[in-house]
Short mmCIF file of C-alpha atoms and ligand atoms in Angstrom, two decimals:
data_model
loop_
_atom_site.label_atom_id
_atom_site.label_comp_id
_atom_site.label_asym_id
_atom_site.label_seq_id
_atom_site.Cartn_x
_atom_site.Cartn_y
_atom_site.Cartn_z
CA UNK A 24 25.86 115.47 191.76
CA UNK A 25 26.45 119.19 191.21
CA UNK A 26 27.58 119.61 187.65
CA UNK A 27 29.46 122.87 187.08
CA UNK A 28 28.52 122.93 183.40
CA UNK A 29 24.83 122.32 183.93
CA UNK A 30 22.72 125.36 183.13
CA UNK A 31 19.11 124.61 184.05
CA UNK A 32 16.30 125.53 181.71
CA UNK A 33 13.44 127.04 183.64
CA UNK A 34 10.02 127.86 182.28
CA UNK A 35 8.35 130.70 184.13
CA UNK A 36 4.60 131.23 184.12
CA UNK A 37 3.91 134.68 185.48
CA UNK A 38 0.86 136.80 185.94
CA UNK A 39 0.75 140.04 183.98
CA UNK A 40 -0.33 142.16 186.94
CA UNK A 41 2.29 141.14 189.50
CA UNK A 42 5.21 138.86 188.89
CA UNK A 43 5.66 139.67 185.21
CA UNK A 44 5.65 143.35 186.13
CA UNK A 45 8.17 142.56 188.87
CA UNK A 46 10.40 140.94 186.25
CA UNK A 47 10.12 144.11 184.16
CA UNK A 48 11.01 146.18 187.20
CA UNK A 49 14.03 143.96 187.89
CA UNK A 50 15.04 144.55 184.27
CA UNK A 51 14.72 148.33 184.25
CA UNK A 52 16.41 148.49 187.68
CA UNK A 53 19.32 146.56 186.15
CA UNK A 54 19.17 143.92 188.87
CA UNK A 55 21.35 140.92 188.13
CA UNK A 56 19.79 137.48 187.99
CA UNK A 57 20.66 134.36 186.01
CA UNK A 58 19.29 134.19 182.46
CA UNK A 59 17.98 130.62 182.81
CA UNK A 60 14.31 131.48 182.90
CA UNK A 61 12.08 131.66 179.85
CA UNK A 62 9.17 133.84 180.92
CA UNK A 63 5.64 133.21 179.74
CA UNK A 64 3.13 135.92 180.52
CA UNK A 65 -0.32 134.88 181.68
CA UNK A 66 -3.26 137.11 182.40
CA UNK A 67 -3.53 135.40 185.78
CA UNK A 68 -1.64 132.59 187.49
CA UNK A 69 -5.12 131.10 187.98
CA UNK A 70 -5.23 130.51 184.23
CA UNK A 71 -2.36 128.06 184.43
CA UNK A 72 -3.62 124.59 183.63
CA UNK A 73 -1.64 121.95 185.53
CA UNK A 74 -1.12 120.12 182.24
CA UNK A 75 1.10 123.03 181.04
CA UNK A 76 3.43 122.37 183.95
CA UNK A 77 3.55 118.66 183.14
CA UNK A 78 4.12 119.44 179.47
CA UNK A 79 7.02 121.79 180.29
CA UNK A 80 8.64 119.10 182.44
CA UNK A 81 8.02 116.40 179.86
CA UNK A 82 9.56 118.54 177.13
CA UNK A 83 12.71 118.98 179.14
CA UNK A 84 12.38 121.98 181.48
CA UNK A 85 14.51 121.36 184.56
CA UNK A 86 12.26 123.55 186.65
CA UNK A 87 8.97 125.39 186.42
CA UNK A 88 8.49 128.72 188.14
CA UNK A 89 5.02 130.10 188.78
CA UNK A 90 4.55 133.65 189.95
CA UNK A 91 1.32 135.34 191.01
CA UNK A 92 0.01 138.19 193.13
CA UNK A 93 -0.06 138.09 196.90
CA UNK A 94 -3.29 136.87 198.49
CA UNK A 95 -5.87 139.59 198.41
CA UNK A 96 -4.19 141.34 195.47
CA UNK A 97 -5.40 139.21 192.55
CA UNK A 98 -6.70 141.35 189.71
CA UNK A 99 -9.46 138.77 189.29
CA UNK A 100 -10.13 138.41 193.03
CA UNK A 101 -9.37 134.72 193.61
CA UNK A 102 -7.18 133.43 190.77
CA UNK A 103 -4.16 133.05 193.01
CA UNK A 104 -6.13 131.04 195.59
CA UNK A 105 -6.99 128.61 192.80
CA UNK A 106 -3.35 128.46 191.75
CA UNK A 107 -2.31 127.72 195.31
CA UNK A 108 -4.65 124.72 195.54
CA UNK A 109 -3.81 123.39 192.08
CA UNK A 110 -0.07 123.58 192.54
CA UNK A 111 -0.28 121.92 195.96
CA UNK A 112 -2.20 119.02 194.45
CA UNK A 113 0.07 118.91 191.42
CA UNK A 114 3.14 118.67 193.64
CA UNK A 115 1.62 115.72 195.41
CA UNK A 116 1.01 114.07 192.07
CA UNK A 117 4.55 114.85 190.88
CA UNK A 118 6.01 113.20 193.95
CA UNK A 119 3.94 110.09 193.35
CA UNK A 120 5.19 110.18 189.74
CA UNK A 121 8.80 110.14 190.91
CA UNK A 122 9.57 113.79 190.09
CA UNK A 123 11.10 115.95 192.80
CA UNK A 124 8.48 118.51 193.75
CA UNK A 125 11.18 121.14 194.28
CA UNK A 126 11.35 121.40 190.50
CA UNK A 127 8.10 123.35 190.68
CA UNK A 128 8.17 126.59 192.63
CA UNK A 129 5.27 128.90 193.34
CA UNK A 130 5.89 132.41 194.66
CA UNK A 131 3.76 135.47 195.26
CA UNK A 132 5.67 138.49 193.99
CA UNK A 133 4.01 141.89 193.55
CA UNK A 134 4.74 144.41 190.81
CA UNK A 135 6.82 146.43 193.27
CA UNK A 136 9.05 143.51 194.28
CA UNK A 137 11.69 143.53 191.57
CA UNK A 138 14.34 142.69 194.15
CA UNK A 139 12.36 139.71 195.44
CA UNK A 140 11.91 138.50 191.86
CA UNK A 141 15.63 138.63 191.06
CA UNK A 142 16.49 137.00 194.36
CA UNK A 143 13.89 134.22 193.96
CA UNK A 144 15.07 133.32 190.46
CA UNK A 145 18.67 133.25 191.64
CA UNK A 146 17.75 130.96 194.50
CA UNK A 147 15.63 128.70 192.28
CA UNK A 148 18.39 128.35 189.67
CA UNK A 149 20.84 127.38 192.44
CA UNK A 150 18.39 124.81 193.78
CA UNK A 151 17.78 123.26 190.36
CA UNK A 152 21.54 123.16 189.76
CA UNK A 153 21.80 121.06 192.92
CA UNK A 154 18.97 118.78 191.81
CA UNK A 155 20.63 118.27 188.44
CA UNK A 156 18.99 117.83 185.04
CA UNK A 157 15.36 116.78 184.88
CA UNK A 158 15.37 112.97 184.57
CA UNK A 159 12.64 113.24 181.95
CA UNK A 160 14.96 115.07 179.61
CA UNK A 161 15.27 113.16 176.40
CA UNK A 162 18.80 112.07 175.54
CA UNK A 163 20.28 114.69 173.25
CA UNK B 16 -20.01 88.72 147.55
CA UNK B 17 -17.70 87.33 150.21
CA UNK B 18 -18.38 88.47 153.76
CA UNK B 19 -15.97 91.01 155.21
CA UNK B 20 -13.23 89.46 157.31
CA UNK B 21 -12.99 90.53 160.94
CA UNK B 22 -10.45 89.69 163.66
CA UNK B 23 -10.71 90.03 167.44
CA UNK B 24 -7.52 90.00 169.42
CA UNK B 25 -6.56 90.53 173.05
CA UNK B 26 -3.31 91.92 174.36
CA UNK B 27 -2.76 92.77 178.06
CA UNK B 28 -6.41 92.24 178.83
CA UNK B 29 -8.58 90.96 181.65
CA UNK B 30 -10.98 89.19 179.29
CA UNK B 31 -13.75 91.65 180.14
CA UNK B 32 -13.72 93.12 176.66
CA UNK B 33 -14.23 89.65 175.17
CA UNK B 34 -17.03 89.18 177.67
CA UNK B 35 -18.59 92.42 176.43
CA UNK B 36 -18.67 90.98 172.91
CA UNK B 37 -20.34 87.84 174.22
CA UNK B 38 -22.77 90.13 176.10
CA UNK B 39 -24.09 91.31 172.77
CA UNK B 40 -26.39 88.32 173.34
CA UNK B 41 -28.53 87.65 170.27
CA UNK B 42 -27.00 90.66 168.54
CA UNK B 43 -23.80 88.66 168.29
CA UNK B 44 -25.61 86.42 165.80
CA UNK B 45 -26.12 89.43 163.57
CA UNK B 46 -22.41 90.11 163.73
CA UNK B 47 -21.45 86.50 163.09
CA UNK B 48 -23.86 86.39 160.18
CA UNK B 49 -22.56 89.56 158.63
CA UNK B 50 -18.85 88.83 158.90
CA UNK B 51 -16.30 86.10 158.55
CA UNK B 52 -14.28 85.88 161.77
CA UNK B 53 -10.67 84.97 161.00
CA UNK B 54 -9.11 85.24 164.46
CA UNK B 55 -10.60 85.20 167.96
CA UNK B 56 -8.26 83.43 170.37
CA UNK B 57 -10.68 83.42 173.30
CA UNK B 58 -13.43 81.66 171.39
CA UNK B 59 -12.19 80.03 168.21
CA UNK B 60 -9.16 77.98 167.27
CA UNK B 61 -7.19 79.80 164.62
CA UNK B 62 -3.41 79.88 164.34
CA UNK B 63 -1.20 82.90 163.94
CA UNK B 64 0.24 81.32 160.81
CA UNK B 65 -3.23 81.42 159.22
CA UNK B 66 -3.14 85.19 159.61
CA UNK B 67 0.46 85.41 158.40
CA UNK B 68 -0.56 83.58 155.21
CA UNK B 69 -3.30 86.11 154.40
CA UNK B 70 -2.68 88.88 151.86
CA UNK B 71 -2.06 92.37 153.27
CA UNK B 72 -5.20 94.43 153.97
CA UNK B 73 -7.41 91.41 153.45
CA UNK B 74 -9.07 91.81 156.86
CA UNK B 75 -11.62 94.62 156.88
CA UNK B 76 -11.32 95.41 160.55
CA UNK B 77 -9.41 94.11 163.54
CA UNK B 78 -10.77 94.84 166.99
CA UNK B 79 -7.88 94.79 169.43
CA UNK B 80 -8.40 95.02 173.17
CA UNK B 81 -5.84 95.16 175.96
CA UNK B 82 -2.69 97.21 176.41
CA UNK B 83 0.72 96.35 174.97
CA UNK B 84 2.92 94.90 177.65
CA UNK B 85 4.94 92.14 175.98
CA UNK B 86 6.62 91.26 172.69
CA UNK B 87 3.97 88.80 171.53
CA UNK B 88 1.25 91.42 171.85
CA UNK B 89 3.40 93.91 169.97
CA UNK B 90 4.10 91.37 167.24
CA UNK B 91 0.46 90.39 166.71
CA UNK B 92 -0.69 94.02 166.80
CA UNK B 93 1.81 94.81 164.04
CA UNK B 94 0.79 91.74 162.08
CA UNK B 95 -2.89 92.68 162.29
CA UNK B 96 -2.07 96.23 161.26
CA UNK B 97 -0.41 94.87 158.14
CA UNK B 98 -3.28 92.54 157.32
CA UNK B 99 -6.16 94.93 158.12
CA UNK B 100 -7.74 97.93 156.49
CA UNK B 101 -8.98 99.27 159.80
CA UNK B 102 -7.83 98.88 163.39
CA UNK B 103 -10.19 99.60 166.26
CA UNK B 104 -8.74 100.02 169.74
CA UNK B 105 -11.40 98.23 171.73
CA UNK B 106 -11.82 99.19 175.37
CA UNK B 107 -9.96 101.38 177.82
CA UNK B 108 -6.76 99.27 177.90
CA UNK B 109 -6.18 99.51 174.15
CA UNK B 110 -7.42 103.11 174.04
CA UNK B 111 -5.57 104.60 177.02
CA UNK B 112 -3.42 101.89 178.58
CA UNK B 113 -6.18 101.08 181.06
CA UNK B 114 -5.84 99.27 184.35
CA UNK B 115 -2.74 97.29 183.21
CA UNK B 116 -1.20 100.70 182.49
CA UNK B 117 -1.09 101.41 186.21
CA UNK B 118 1.87 99.02 186.21
CA UNK B 119 3.83 102.00 184.89
CA UNK B 120 4.37 103.00 188.52
CA UNK B 121 6.82 100.08 188.60
CA UNK B 122 9.08 98.18 186.19
CA UNK B 123 9.51 94.57 185.15
CA UNK B 124 11.93 93.75 187.95
CA UNK B 125 9.63 95.05 190.68
CA UNK B 126 6.61 93.36 189.16
CA UNK B 127 8.38 89.99 188.89
CA UNK B 128 9.72 90.27 192.44
CA UNK B 129 6.21 90.87 193.72
CA UNK B 130 4.46 88.29 191.60
CA UNK B 131 7.00 85.46 191.81
CA UNK B 132 8.52 86.01 195.23
CA UNK B 133 7.00 88.46 197.67
CA UNK B 134 3.27 87.83 197.82
CA UNK B 135 2.13 85.73 200.78
CA UNK B 136 0.60 83.10 198.56
CA UNK B 137 3.73 82.58 196.47
CA UNK B 138 5.82 79.49 197.23
CA UNK B 139 8.94 79.71 195.10
CA UNK B 140 11.94 78.56 197.17
CA UNK B 141 14.18 78.21 194.10
CA UNK B 142 13.24 81.73 193.02
CA UNK B 143 12.29 80.69 189.54
CA UNK B 144 11.40 83.67 187.37
CA UNK B 145 10.04 83.61 183.82
CA UNK B 146 12.84 83.22 181.26
CA UNK B 147 12.79 84.13 177.61
CA UNK B 148 14.30 80.77 176.68
CA UNK B 149 14.39 77.54 178.70
CA UNK B 150 16.27 74.50 177.46
CA UNK B 151 14.68 71.15 178.21
CA UNK B 152 15.60 67.73 176.82
CA UNK B 153 12.81 68.00 174.25
CA UNK B 154 14.10 71.31 172.94
CA UNK B 155 13.82 75.04 173.59
CA UNK B 156 10.82 76.66 175.24
CA UNK B 157 10.29 80.36 174.74
CA UNK B 158 8.18 83.05 176.36
CA UNK B 159 7.41 86.54 175.10
CA UNK B 160 9.50 89.36 176.51
CA UNK B 161 7.77 91.28 179.30
CA UNK B 162 8.38 95.01 178.87
CA UNK B 163 9.17 97.58 181.56
CA UNK B 164 6.51 99.96 180.29
CA UNK B 165 2.89 99.36 179.32
CA UNK B 166 1.72 101.14 176.18
CA UNK B 167 -1.62 101.93 174.64
CA UNK B 168 -2.32 100.40 171.22
CA UNK B 169 -1.70 103.64 169.32
CA UNK B 170 1.71 103.96 170.91
CA UNK B 171 2.56 100.74 169.07
CA UNK B 172 0.62 100.77 165.80
CA UNK B 173 -1.55 103.22 163.93
CA UNK B 174 -5.15 103.08 165.15
CA UNK B 175 -8.16 104.17 163.10
CA UNK B 176 -10.95 104.23 165.66
CA UNK B 177 -11.47 103.89 169.39
CA UNK B 178 -14.31 102.17 171.21
CA UNK B 179 -13.88 103.42 174.77
CA UNK B 180 -14.92 101.89 178.07
CA UNK B 181 -14.00 99.20 180.53
CA UNK B 182 -15.50 97.34 178.88
CA UNK B 183 -17.28 99.15 176.02
CA UNK B 184 -21.04 98.87 176.57
CA UNK B 185 -22.85 96.48 174.17
CA UNK B 186 -24.96 99.21 172.53
CA UNK B 187 -21.81 101.16 171.69
CA UNK B 188 -20.13 98.02 170.31
CA UNK B 189 -23.12 97.36 168.06
CA UNK B 190 -23.13 100.97 166.94
CA UNK B 191 -19.41 100.78 166.18
CA UNK B 192 -19.65 97.50 164.30
CA UNK B 193 -22.63 98.69 162.26
CA UNK B 194 -20.92 101.98 161.40
CA UNK B 195 -17.79 100.20 160.20
CA UNK B 196 -19.68 97.60 158.20
CA UNK B 197 -21.87 100.27 156.60
CA UNK B 198 -18.75 101.73 155.01
CA UNK B 199 -19.91 105.18 156.14
CA UNK B 200 -16.74 105.84 158.08
CA UNK B 201 -16.28 108.61 160.63
CA UNK B 202 -13.06 110.69 160.47
CA UNK B 203 -9.96 108.71 161.34
CA UNK B 204 -9.10 108.91 165.03
CA UNK B 205 -12.73 109.21 166.15
CA UNK B 206 -13.58 107.94 169.59
CA UNK B 207 -16.94 106.29 169.07
CA UNK B 208 -18.82 107.84 172.02
CA UNK B 209 -20.10 111.23 173.14
CA UNK B 210 -18.14 114.44 172.58
CA UNK B 211 -19.37 115.81 175.90
CA UNK B 212 -18.25 115.25 179.46
CA UNK B 213 -20.12 112.67 181.50
CA UNK B 214 -21.40 115.35 183.90
CA UNK B 215 -23.51 116.86 181.13
CA UNK B 216 -25.75 113.83 180.90
CA UNK B 217 -25.37 112.58 184.46
CA UNK B 218 -28.74 112.37 186.21
CA UNK B 219 -27.18 113.75 189.38
CA UNK B 220 -26.03 116.91 187.68
CA UNK B 221 -29.28 118.66 188.60
CA UNK B 222 -28.43 118.32 192.28
CA UNK B 223 -25.14 120.14 191.80
CA UNK B 224 -25.20 123.36 193.78
CA UNK B 225 -24.52 126.56 191.81
CA UNK B 226 -21.32 127.08 193.63
CA UNK B 227 -19.76 123.78 194.49
CA UNK B 228 -17.49 123.81 197.53
CA UNK B 229 -16.00 120.84 199.29
CA UNK B 230 -14.27 120.96 202.62
CA UNK B 231 -13.37 117.35 202.97
CA UNK B 232 -12.63 114.38 200.70
CA UNK B 233 -14.48 111.20 201.58
CA UNK B 234 -13.54 107.81 200.21
CA UNK B 235 -16.41 105.83 198.79
CA UNK B 236 -16.09 102.97 201.27
CA UNK B 237 -16.20 105.33 204.24
CA UNK B 238 -19.67 106.67 203.55
CA UNK B 239 -23.07 105.58 202.35
CA UNK B 240 -23.48 107.69 199.25
CA UNK B 241 -26.80 109.41 198.69
CA UNK B 242 -28.14 107.80 195.48
CA UNK B 243 -29.49 111.13 194.22
CA UNK B 244 -26.75 113.62 194.91
CA UNK B 245 -23.71 114.57 192.82
CA UNK B 246 -20.79 112.62 194.26
CA UNK B 247 -18.32 115.42 193.85
CA UNK B 248 -20.52 117.92 195.65
CA UNK B 249 -20.61 115.42 198.51
CA UNK B 250 -16.81 115.31 198.65
CA UNK B 251 -16.55 111.90 196.97
CA UNK B 252 -14.07 111.88 194.10
CA UNK B 253 -15.94 111.39 190.82
CA UNK B 254 -13.94 111.86 187.61
CA UNK B 255 -17.08 112.69 185.59
CA UNK B 256 -16.05 116.29 184.82
CA UNK B 257 -12.89 115.07 183.04
CA UNK B 258 -14.42 112.01 181.39
CA UNK B 259 -16.09 111.53 178.03
CA UNK B 260 -19.74 110.62 178.23
CA UNK B 261 -21.53 107.84 176.42
CA UNK B 262 -21.33 104.94 178.85
CA UNK B 263 -24.93 105.38 179.96
CA UNK B 264 -23.73 106.47 183.42
CA UNK B 265 -23.20 102.86 184.32
CA UNK B 266 -21.29 103.39 187.55
CA UNK B 267 -23.32 106.40 188.62
CA UNK B 268 -26.55 104.40 188.32
CA UNK B 269 -25.01 101.69 190.48
CA UNK B 270 -24.29 104.39 193.09
CA UNK B 271 -20.58 104.39 192.36
CA UNK B 272 -18.61 107.44 191.28
CA UNK B 273 -17.07 107.58 187.79
CA UNK B 274 -13.48 106.40 187.57
CA UNK B 275 -12.89 107.71 184.07
CA UNK B 276 -12.85 104.61 181.86
CA UNK B 277 -14.11 106.52 178.78
CA UNK B 278 -11.01 108.67 178.87
CA UNK B 279 -10.72 112.42 178.43
CA UNK B 280 -12.93 114.52 176.17
CA UNK B 281 -11.57 115.56 172.79
CA UNK B 282 -9.88 118.83 173.74
CA UNK B 283 -8.11 117.38 176.78
CA UNK B 284 -4.69 115.78 176.49
CA UNK B 285 -4.26 114.75 180.10
CA UNK B 286 -7.32 113.46 181.92
CA UNK B 287 -5.65 113.41 185.33
CA UNK B 288 -4.32 116.96 185.14
CA UNK B 289 -7.69 118.17 183.91
CA UNK B 290 -9.46 116.51 186.79
CA UNK B 291 -6.89 117.75 189.29
CA UNK B 292 -7.59 121.27 188.08
CA UNK B 293 -11.36 120.85 188.38
CA UNK B 294 -11.07 119.31 191.82
CA UNK B 295 -8.76 122.02 193.12
CA UNK B 296 -11.24 124.67 191.98
CA UNK B 297 -14.03 123.39 194.17
CA UNK B 298 -11.96 122.68 197.26
CA UNK B 299 -12.75 125.23 199.93
CA UNK B 300 -9.32 126.03 201.34
CA UNK B 301 -7.70 129.45 201.49
CA UNK B 302 -4.77 129.22 203.84
CA UNK B 303 -1.71 127.08 203.17
CA UNK B 304 -2.61 124.94 206.19
CA UNK B 305 -6.11 124.23 204.89
CA UNK B 306 -4.73 123.44 201.44
CA UNK B 307 -2.13 121.10 202.89
CA UNK B 308 -4.64 119.28 205.06
CA UNK B 309 -7.06 118.53 202.25
CA UNK B 310 -4.27 117.69 199.79
CA UNK B 311 -2.89 115.16 202.24
CA UNK B 312 -6.30 113.54 202.55
CA UNK B 313 -6.32 112.61 198.85
CA UNK B 314 -4.90 109.12 198.86
CA UNK B 315 -3.07 107.95 195.73
CA UNK B 316 -3.67 110.66 193.11
CA UNK B 317 -2.21 108.50 190.30
CA UNK B 318 -4.65 105.71 190.99
CA UNK B 319 -7.56 108.13 191.26
CA UNK B 320 -6.86 110.59 188.47
CA UNK B 321 -5.25 108.19 185.98
CA UNK B 322 -6.96 104.92 186.80
CA UNK B 323 -7.34 104.17 183.10
CA UNK B 324 -5.02 106.58 181.35
CA UNK B 325 -1.53 106.58 182.85
CA UNK B 326 0.33 105.36 179.70
CA UNK B 327 -1.33 108.08 177.58
CA UNK B 328 -0.89 110.84 180.16
CA UNK B 329 1.73 113.53 179.55
CA UNK B 330 4.25 111.91 181.88
CA UNK B 331 3.29 108.35 180.84
CA UNK B 332 4.96 106.57 183.74
CA UNK B 333 6.59 107.05 187.10
CA UNK B 334 10.15 108.31 186.73
CA UNK B 335 13.18 106.64 188.20
CA UNK B 336 11.83 103.08 188.14
S1 SF4 C 425 -10.83 97.64 179.03
FE1 SF4 C 425 -11.54 96.78 180.96
S2 SF4 C 425 -12.70 94.99 180.31
FE2 SF4 C 425 -11.39 95.55 178.59
S3 SF4 C 425 -9.52 94.35 178.87
FE3 SF4 C 425 -9.21 96.33 179.83
S4 SF4 C 425 -9.71 95.98 181.99
FE4 SF4 C 425 -10.61 94.32 180.82
S1 SF4 C 426 -19.31 114.82 189.24
FE1 SF4 C 426 -20.00 112.72 188.96
S2 SF4 C 426 -21.96 112.61 190.07
FE2 SF4 C 426 -21.50 114.78 189.80
S3 SF4 C 426 -22.57 115.34 187.92
FE3 SF4 C 426 -20.48 114.76 187.33
S4 SF4 C 426 -20.59 112.60 186.79
FE4 SF4 C 426 -22.45 113.12 187.96
S1 SF4 C 427 -19.32 106.07 184.89
FE1 SF4 C 427 -17.19 106.50 184.32
S2 SF4 C 427 -16.03 104.69 184.97
FE2 SF4 C 427 -18.21 104.13 184.95
S3 SF4 C 427 -18.56 103.25 182.91
FE3 SF4 C 427 -19.05 105.43 182.77
S4 SF4 C 427 -17.13 106.40 182.09
FE4 SF4 C 427 -16.62 104.37 182.84
#
């Protein structure tokens, strides 16, 4: 059901210390990646309440990207371990709710990994394009 | 002075909320004495047309229990809204969608197939399903329309107050009734119960370890729960941290974990997501394998985290059905 004209809207929740900095690095390095992501900076991915992810999906995001620091690198010690558990449980809930869990993607990307950031977003946008629009999207 | 007029109505309900009113025991006499009941289908014989004939806003308060699942319930809820000054959503089903709201994991077609065809006790060789209109020699018979999606009361009409619980406990009902009759009204939208989470008043809270860690989820029927210890600390899912207090810890005192019938606390919009977050925090799992193993062991997150609140959750229903 690949629709050539479909441009996914992706909400990105990213931790200030790692993935958001990686996005900045990708920017200043002039790396190319699709402009589909709306970044939201968090102090820590561990501060992401699962209800924000549900809200983003319910309000029409086609995908939700969550970026945090690699294990062991969290500025607050264990925030990313919490994120890992929450998102795993949330994905299980999403599946039971009839929403493809691939619409939510969690990645650990450090401040130095601008290339990984650009590549991940590119890959995620492609994947969401294949999945098509979020079925929750209200009729325009 | 004429007594204030009061109506009780049930929508998609199990009858337990009506039972809770009857459980007021002798207190019910105080209620009956103080008010003039104009509609109470479970107990008294009034007709809808009696209500239709009443002037608008002539009923002081209508207590409506049950979720909205068909067109008759929607119609009467709207009628009572028009005729009443105040509407109280009575019980978890009216407040949050409740147990009937779990039907939002399916749709009308699936529900009818199961109920009228597939269950082992159903004998229906002609595959007769409920019809909106059936013609018989004597005339037309009609049934209300059964909707795909169950709604809470406030997703159908404006609601002034909420009496939470499945069913609301008698002391809370009395408190609610007395408050409304006193005319000293709380702010619109108030849930007549505690503002705090159940854990705060739970007698087992004192046994909670400082740092709660659980390695394994146990289902309540698989273990004999220690009557003193915090369920959650023991690995038994208890929705107390994400549930409004005020029930008197009814389940906890019967050695059963909380299932969340009082709904979320004031600041929380999604009880299930809130609980999921709290549960994840205390799970002791660091590697992806450990996380996966414990996540898999949680059977039916919708049923556990949204037992009473699926229609009022952020996603409201399962998608694609
Ligand atoms: S709230 Fe509980 S007791 Fe009341 S109608 Fe619903 S299921 Fe029954
Ligand atoms: S989790 Fe359950 S048992 Fe433990 S303190 Fe909270 S309400 Fe009580
Ligand atoms: S313990 Fe929980 S489920 Fe039981 S009555 Fe209280 S709020 Fe409802």
